[in-house]
Coordinates of C-alpha atoms in Angstrom, one line a residue:
M1422 CA 55.6 102.9 22.2
S1423 CA 55.5 104.6 25.6
A1424 CA 52.7 107.1 26.6
T1425 CA 55.3 109.8 26.8
T1426 CA 56.3 109.2 23.2
S1427 CA 52.8 109.0 21.8
T1428 CA 51.3 111.8 23.9
P1429 CA 51.7 115.2 22.2
A1430 CA 53.3 118.1 24.1
P1431 CA 50.8 120.6 25.4
D1432 CA 50.6 124.2 24.0
D1433 CA 52.5 126.9 25.8
D1434 CA 49.6 128.0 27.9
T1435 CA 48.7 124.5 29.1
L1436 CA 52.4 123.7 29.8
A1437 CA 52.6 126.9 31.9
L1438 CA 49.4 126.0 33.8
M1439 CA 50.9 122.5 34.5
A1440 CA 54.2 123.9 35.6
K1441 CA 52.4 126.4 37.9
A1442 CA 50.4 123.6 39.4
L1443 CA 53.6 121.8 40.3
A1444 CA 55.3 124.9 41.7
H1445 CA 54.2 124.0 45.2
P1446 CA 56.0 121.3 47.2
A1447 CA 52.7 120.0 48.7
R1448 CA 51.3 119.4 45.2
V1449 CA 54.5 117.6 44.1
R1450 CA 54.1 115.5 47.3
I1451 CA 50.5 114.7 46.5
L1452 CA 51.3 113.8 42.9
R1453 CA 54.1 111.5 44.0
M1454 CA 51.9 109.9 46.7
L1455 CA 49.1 109.3 44.2
D1456 CA 51.5 107.8 41.7
A1457 CA 52.9 105.4 44.3
Q1458 CA 49.5 104.3 45.5
Q1459 CA 47.8 104.3 42.0
A1460 CA 44.6 105.7 43.5
C1461 CA 43.2 106.8 46.9
V1462 CA 40.4 108.7 48.5
T1463 CA 40.8 112.3 49.7
G1464 CA 40.9 111.3 53.3
E1465 CA 44.0 109.2 52.7
V1466 CA 45.7 112.1 50.9
V1467 CA 45.0 114.3 54.0
T1468 CA 46.5 111.7 56.3
E1469 CA 49.5 111.0 54.1
V1470 CA 50.4 114.7 53.4
G1471 CA 49.6 116.0 56.8
L1472 CA 47.7 119.1 55.8
A1473 CA 44.2 120.3 56.6
Q1474 CA 41.3 118.8 54.5
S1475 CA 40.5 122.2 53.0
T1476 CA 44.2 122.8 52.0
V1477 CA 44.5 119.3 50.4
S1478 CA 41.2 119.9 48.5
E1479 CA 42.5 123.1 47.1
H1480 CA 45.8 121.5 46.0
L1481 CA 43.8 118.7 44.4
R1482 CA 41.6 121.2 42.6
I1483 CA 44.6 122.9 41.1
L1484 CA 46.2 119.6 40.0
R1485 CA 42.9 118.5 38.5
E1486 CA 42.4 121.8 36.6
A1487 CA 46.0 121.4 35.2
G1488 CA 45.1 118.0 34.0
L1489 CA 47.7 116.2 36.2
V1490 CA 45.1 114.5 38.5
Q1491 CA 41.7 113.1 37.9
G1492 CA 38.9 112.4 40.4
E1493 CA 35.9 110.1 40.4
I1494 CA 33.1 110.6 42.9
E1495 CA 32.3 107.5 45.0
G1496 CA 29.5 108.3 47.4
P1497 CA 30.5 111.1 49.7
R1498 CA 34.2 110.9 48.7
T1499 CA 36.2 111.5 45.6
R1500 CA 38.8 108.9 44.5
Y1501 CA 41.8 110.6 43.0
C1502 CA 44.6 109.2 40.8
V1503 CA 47.3 110.5 38.5
N1504 CA 46.1 111.5 35.0
R1505 CA 48.7 109.5 33.2
E1506 CA 48.1 111.2 29.8
G1507 CA 48.3 114.6 31.4
L1508 CA 51.5 113.8 33.2
A1509 CA 53.0 112.3 30.0
A1510 CA 52.1 115.5 28.1
F1511 CA 53.8 117.6 30.8
K1512 CA 56.9 115.5 30.6
R1513 CA 57.0 115.8 26.8
G1514 CA 56.4 119.5 27.0
V1515 CA 59.3 120.0 29.4
A1516 CA 61.6 117.7 27.4
E1517 CA 60.9 119.8 24.3
L1518 CA 62.0 123.1 25.9

């Protein structure tokens, strides 16, 4: 059974929060980039996306709060990756609309 099938859809408030997080093209780009690379540090996100460090950090914060991205502190940097369960829940929630 795939994660999308076994992951429950989020409630309406959470689905709206996730959708709002993905309502900015830079955040969609970040999520796609993280998905393609499996994981990376913040500096690599900045280089790949081409935005200022502070802007990328804010976008990552929003994605993290929506449950679409997770971060793990490694020394002075944070390693980010896609939250597979969160993304699967979002997909399920949209599919059930």
